[in-house]
XYZ file of C-alpha atoms in Angstrom:
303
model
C 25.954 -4.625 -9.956
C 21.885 -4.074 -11.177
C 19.928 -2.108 -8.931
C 17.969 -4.216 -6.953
C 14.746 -2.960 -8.057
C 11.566 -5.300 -8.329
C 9.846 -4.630 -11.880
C 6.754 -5.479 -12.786
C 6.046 -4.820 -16.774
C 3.169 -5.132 -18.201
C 1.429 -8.372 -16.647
C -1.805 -9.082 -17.658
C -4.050 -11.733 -16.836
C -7.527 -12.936 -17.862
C -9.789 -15.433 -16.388
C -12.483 -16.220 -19.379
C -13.950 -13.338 -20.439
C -12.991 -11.336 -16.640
C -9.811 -9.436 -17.501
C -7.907 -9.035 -13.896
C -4.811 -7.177 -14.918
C -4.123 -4.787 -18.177
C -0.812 -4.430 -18.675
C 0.443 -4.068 -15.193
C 3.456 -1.517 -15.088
C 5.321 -0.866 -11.789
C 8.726 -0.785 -9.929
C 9.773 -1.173 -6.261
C 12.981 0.265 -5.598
C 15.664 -0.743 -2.906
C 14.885 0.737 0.319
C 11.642 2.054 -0.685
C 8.196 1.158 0.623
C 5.864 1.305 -1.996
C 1.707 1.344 -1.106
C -0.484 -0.547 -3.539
C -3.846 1.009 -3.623
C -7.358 0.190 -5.287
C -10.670 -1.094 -4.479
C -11.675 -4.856 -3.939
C -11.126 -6.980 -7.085
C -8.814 -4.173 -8.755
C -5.827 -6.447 -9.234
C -3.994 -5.771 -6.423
C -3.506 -9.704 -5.180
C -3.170 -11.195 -8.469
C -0.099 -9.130 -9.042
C 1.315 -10.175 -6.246
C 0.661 -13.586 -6.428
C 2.066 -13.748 -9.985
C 5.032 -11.807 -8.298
C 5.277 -14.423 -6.458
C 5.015 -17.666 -8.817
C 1.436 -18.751 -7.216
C -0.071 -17.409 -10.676
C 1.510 -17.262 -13.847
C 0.110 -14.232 -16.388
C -0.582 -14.586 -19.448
C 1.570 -11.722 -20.580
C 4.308 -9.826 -19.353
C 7.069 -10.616 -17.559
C 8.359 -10.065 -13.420
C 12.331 -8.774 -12.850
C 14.336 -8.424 -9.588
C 17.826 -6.735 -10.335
C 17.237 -6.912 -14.316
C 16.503 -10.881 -14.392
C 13.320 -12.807 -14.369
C 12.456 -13.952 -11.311
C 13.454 -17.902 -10.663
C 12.561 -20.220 -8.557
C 15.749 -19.413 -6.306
C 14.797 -15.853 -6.094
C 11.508 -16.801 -4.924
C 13.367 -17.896 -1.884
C 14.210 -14.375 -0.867
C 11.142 -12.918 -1.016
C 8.937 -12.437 2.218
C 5.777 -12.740 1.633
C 2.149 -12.216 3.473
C -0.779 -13.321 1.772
C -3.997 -11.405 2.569
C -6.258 -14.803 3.580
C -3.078 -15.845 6.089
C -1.006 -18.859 5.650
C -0.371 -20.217 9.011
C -0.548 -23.781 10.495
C -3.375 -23.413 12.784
C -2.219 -26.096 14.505
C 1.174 -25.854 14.910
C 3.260 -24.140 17.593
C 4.038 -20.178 17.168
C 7.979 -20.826 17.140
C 7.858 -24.410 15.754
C 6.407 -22.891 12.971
C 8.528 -20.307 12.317
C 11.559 -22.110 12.506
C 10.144 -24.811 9.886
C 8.994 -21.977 7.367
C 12.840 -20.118 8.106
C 14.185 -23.673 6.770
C 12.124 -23.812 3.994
C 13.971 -20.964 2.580
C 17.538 -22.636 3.636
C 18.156 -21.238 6.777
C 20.204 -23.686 9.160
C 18.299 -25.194 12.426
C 20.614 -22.865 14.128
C 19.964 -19.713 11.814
C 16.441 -20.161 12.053
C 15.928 -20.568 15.662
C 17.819 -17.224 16.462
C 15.749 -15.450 14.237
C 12.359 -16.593 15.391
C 13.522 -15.496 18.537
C 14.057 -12.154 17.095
C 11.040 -11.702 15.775
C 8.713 -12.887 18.586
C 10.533 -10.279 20.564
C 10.412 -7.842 18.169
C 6.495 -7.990 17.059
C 5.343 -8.483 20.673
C 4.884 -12.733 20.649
C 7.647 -14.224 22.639
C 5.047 -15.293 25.467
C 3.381 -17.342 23.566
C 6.030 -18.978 21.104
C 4.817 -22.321 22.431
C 0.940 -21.887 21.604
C -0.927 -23.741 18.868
C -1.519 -20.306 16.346
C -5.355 -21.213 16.219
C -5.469 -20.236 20.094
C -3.873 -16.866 19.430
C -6.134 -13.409 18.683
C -6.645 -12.589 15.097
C -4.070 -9.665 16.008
C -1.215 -11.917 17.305
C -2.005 -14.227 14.509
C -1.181 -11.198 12.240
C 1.929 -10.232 14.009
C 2.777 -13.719 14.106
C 2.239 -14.175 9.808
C 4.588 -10.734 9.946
C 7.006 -12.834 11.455
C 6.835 -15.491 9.463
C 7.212 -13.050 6.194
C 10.449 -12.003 7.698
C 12.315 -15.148 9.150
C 14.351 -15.689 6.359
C 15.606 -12.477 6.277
C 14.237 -11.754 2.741
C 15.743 -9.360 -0.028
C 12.207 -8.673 -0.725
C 8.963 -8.114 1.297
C 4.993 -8.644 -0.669
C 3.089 -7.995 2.223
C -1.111 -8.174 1.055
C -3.136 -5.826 3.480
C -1.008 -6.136 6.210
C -2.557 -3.742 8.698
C -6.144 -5.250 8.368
C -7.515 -5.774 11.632
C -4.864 -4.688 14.148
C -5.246 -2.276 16.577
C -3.286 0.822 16.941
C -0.194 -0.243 19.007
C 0.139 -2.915 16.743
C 0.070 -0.844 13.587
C 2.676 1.312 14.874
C 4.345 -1.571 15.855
C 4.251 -3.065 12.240
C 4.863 0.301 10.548
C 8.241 0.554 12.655
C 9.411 -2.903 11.220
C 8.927 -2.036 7.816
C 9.931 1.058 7.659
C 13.267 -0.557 9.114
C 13.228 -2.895 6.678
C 13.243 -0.160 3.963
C 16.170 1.234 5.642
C 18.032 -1.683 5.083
C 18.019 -1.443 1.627
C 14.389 -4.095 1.016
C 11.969 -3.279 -1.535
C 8.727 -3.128 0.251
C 5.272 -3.402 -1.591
C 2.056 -3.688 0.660
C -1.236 -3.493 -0.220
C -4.016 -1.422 2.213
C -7.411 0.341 1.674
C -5.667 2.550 5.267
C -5.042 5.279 2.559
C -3.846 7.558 5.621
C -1.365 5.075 6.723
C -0.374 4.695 3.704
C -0.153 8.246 2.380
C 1.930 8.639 6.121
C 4.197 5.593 5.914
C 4.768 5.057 1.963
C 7.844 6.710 -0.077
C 5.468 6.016 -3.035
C 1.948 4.909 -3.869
C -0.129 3.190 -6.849
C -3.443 3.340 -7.649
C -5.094 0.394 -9.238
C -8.234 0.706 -11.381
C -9.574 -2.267 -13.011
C -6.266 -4.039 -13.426
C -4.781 -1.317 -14.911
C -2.279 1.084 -12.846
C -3.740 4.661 -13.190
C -1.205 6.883 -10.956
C 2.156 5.948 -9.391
C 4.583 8.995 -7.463
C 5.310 10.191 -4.397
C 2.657 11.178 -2.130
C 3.209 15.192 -2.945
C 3.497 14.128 -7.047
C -0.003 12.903 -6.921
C -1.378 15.798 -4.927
C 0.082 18.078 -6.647
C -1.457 16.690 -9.718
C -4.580 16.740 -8.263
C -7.268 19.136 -8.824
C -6.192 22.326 -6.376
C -9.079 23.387 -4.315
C -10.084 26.393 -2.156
C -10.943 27.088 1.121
C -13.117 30.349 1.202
C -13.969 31.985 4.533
C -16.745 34.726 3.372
C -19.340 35.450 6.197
C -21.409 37.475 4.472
C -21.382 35.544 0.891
C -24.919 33.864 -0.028
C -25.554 30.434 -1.094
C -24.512 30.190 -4.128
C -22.822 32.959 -4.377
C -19.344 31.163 -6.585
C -21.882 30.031 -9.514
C -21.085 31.208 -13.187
C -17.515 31.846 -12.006
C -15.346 29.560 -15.240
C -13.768 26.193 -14.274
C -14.744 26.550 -10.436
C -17.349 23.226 -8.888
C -18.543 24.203 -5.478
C -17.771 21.158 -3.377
C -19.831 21.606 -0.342
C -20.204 24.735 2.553
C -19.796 24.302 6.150
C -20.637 27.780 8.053
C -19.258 30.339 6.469
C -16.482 28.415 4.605
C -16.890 27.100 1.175
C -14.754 24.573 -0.685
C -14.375 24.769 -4.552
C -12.535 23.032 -7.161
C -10.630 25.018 -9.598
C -10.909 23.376 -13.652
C -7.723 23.297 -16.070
C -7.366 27.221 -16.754
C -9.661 28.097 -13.601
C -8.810 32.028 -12.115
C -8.324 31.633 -8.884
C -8.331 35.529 -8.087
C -11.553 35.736 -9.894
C -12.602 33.584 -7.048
C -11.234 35.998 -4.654
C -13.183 39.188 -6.630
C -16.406 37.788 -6.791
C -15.923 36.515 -2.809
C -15.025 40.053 -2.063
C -17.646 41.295 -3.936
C -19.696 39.705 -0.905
C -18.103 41.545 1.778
C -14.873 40.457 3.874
C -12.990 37.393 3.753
C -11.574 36.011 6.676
C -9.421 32.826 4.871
C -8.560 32.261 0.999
C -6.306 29.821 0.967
C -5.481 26.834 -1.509
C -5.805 22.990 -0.616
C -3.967 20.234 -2.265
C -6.049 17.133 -2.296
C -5.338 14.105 -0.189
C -4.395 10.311 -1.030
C -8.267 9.410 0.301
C -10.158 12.570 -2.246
C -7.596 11.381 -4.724
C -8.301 7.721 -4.806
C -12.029 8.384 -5.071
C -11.456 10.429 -8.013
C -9.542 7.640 -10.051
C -11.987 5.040 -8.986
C -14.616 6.815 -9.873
C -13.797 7.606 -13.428
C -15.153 6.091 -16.341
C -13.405 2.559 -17.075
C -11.681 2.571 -20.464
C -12.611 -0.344 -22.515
């Protein structure tokens, strides 16, 4: 049997002379959740809506288990679209059921599972209000829901934290990370880069439509640029200029932060900090997701 892995290889898309996506190259594996990072109008959403069949690219091509994706696997896929897709009109459970359906589940099928999921993302109490009368919160727990009513082989979830409050964030983290568990590929979107450096099993960054890193959490730190953390009381402003491959980053007290280059001597550092007088802390830093995202965005766009 092919692993169920969802494969997306080298989609690219271009709207007149905009180019959204450059050859698009990632895979979500069974039971993993997988955080899709970049800033606004990086790509993100049109990959997922050509994941989905909502856009078609102009290149490439999207797999689940080794095959294209059809039309009929479509129908396993949960999916949450950042701008919502709700009935505003139409009752919490009503609704729920209806979408379950859509996907094939039987009147039966579908009303037990809205009832799970109510329960389980915190909206049983109001199953029988129109969605337009619920908070912007409930209406997200409520889309949640509705992305997993069909009990989907696959969830596409497009910023699915944005605007919920703690509890509810736990709340939604829980569900997916259950979902994982269960063998579903999860890919969600979110500029929460510490939720998703906590939560994710693996995380890529976007750039201009292109994908510029993809690992696990520690793969991309560790391929970061190390930095260090120098307690040295007595050391002048200043004082780690001239030293080869080392950037001061910034100096808070007595503590200064520096970025070691390819080929940088770290106990050089230490000698010339010495030099100064004592040193309290020396110690290495591995960047995080956030200092790591800034760096790729920031670079220099390829044409």
């Amino acid at each position: 049997m092919p692993e169920q892995v969802l494969e997306i290889d080298a989609i690219s898309k271009r709207y007149g002379d905009v180019v959204a996506l450059r050859e698009m190259t990632f895979d979500v594996r069974a039971g993993e959740l997988f955080g899709f990072v970049g800033s606004n109008g990086a790509g993100k959403t049109t990959t997922m809506r050509i994941a989905l069949g909502v856009l078609s690219g102009d290149a490439g091509q999207v797999r689940w288990a080794g095959e294209p994706i059809t039309h009929e696997t479509r129908r396993h896929i949960g999916y949450m679209p950042e701008e919502r897709g709700l009935y505003p009109k139409m009752k919490v459970a009503e609704q729920l059921v209806y979408l379950a359906r859509l996907h094939g589940m039987s009147v039966a099928a579908a009303n037990r599972s809205a009832t799970v999921w109510t329960e389980r993302l915190g909206v049983a109490a109001r199953r029988d209000d129109e969605v337009q009368k619920l908070s912007l919160g409930n209406q997200q727990r409520v889309q949640l829901a509705a992305a997993l009513v069909h009990d989907p082989r696959i969830l596409v979830l497009d910023e699915p934290f944005s605007g919920l409050d703690p509890v509810a964030v736990d709340v939604m983290s829980e569900v997916l990370r259950e979902k994982a568990d269960e063998g579903v590929p999860v890919v969600f979107s979110s500029h929460q880069l510490d939720l998703v450096e906590r939560l994710c099993d693996r995380v890529g960054i976007v750039r201009s439509g292109r994908m510029e890193a993809d690992g696990t959490v520690a793969e991309l730190r560790a391929g970061g640029a190390v930095r260090l953390l120098v307690d040295a009381p007595e050391a002048p402003d200043g004082w780690a200029a001239g030293l080869a491959g080392i950037t001061q980053l910034g100096r808070k007290g007595s503590v200064t932060e520096l970025e070691l280059g390819a080929g940088a001597d770290d106990q050089a550092v230490l000698r010339a900090a010495l030099a100064t007088g004592p040193v309290h802390e020396f110690a290495r830093r591995l960047p995080s997701l956030t200092e790591l995202f800034r760096s790729v965005v920031s670079q220099e766009v390829p044409a």
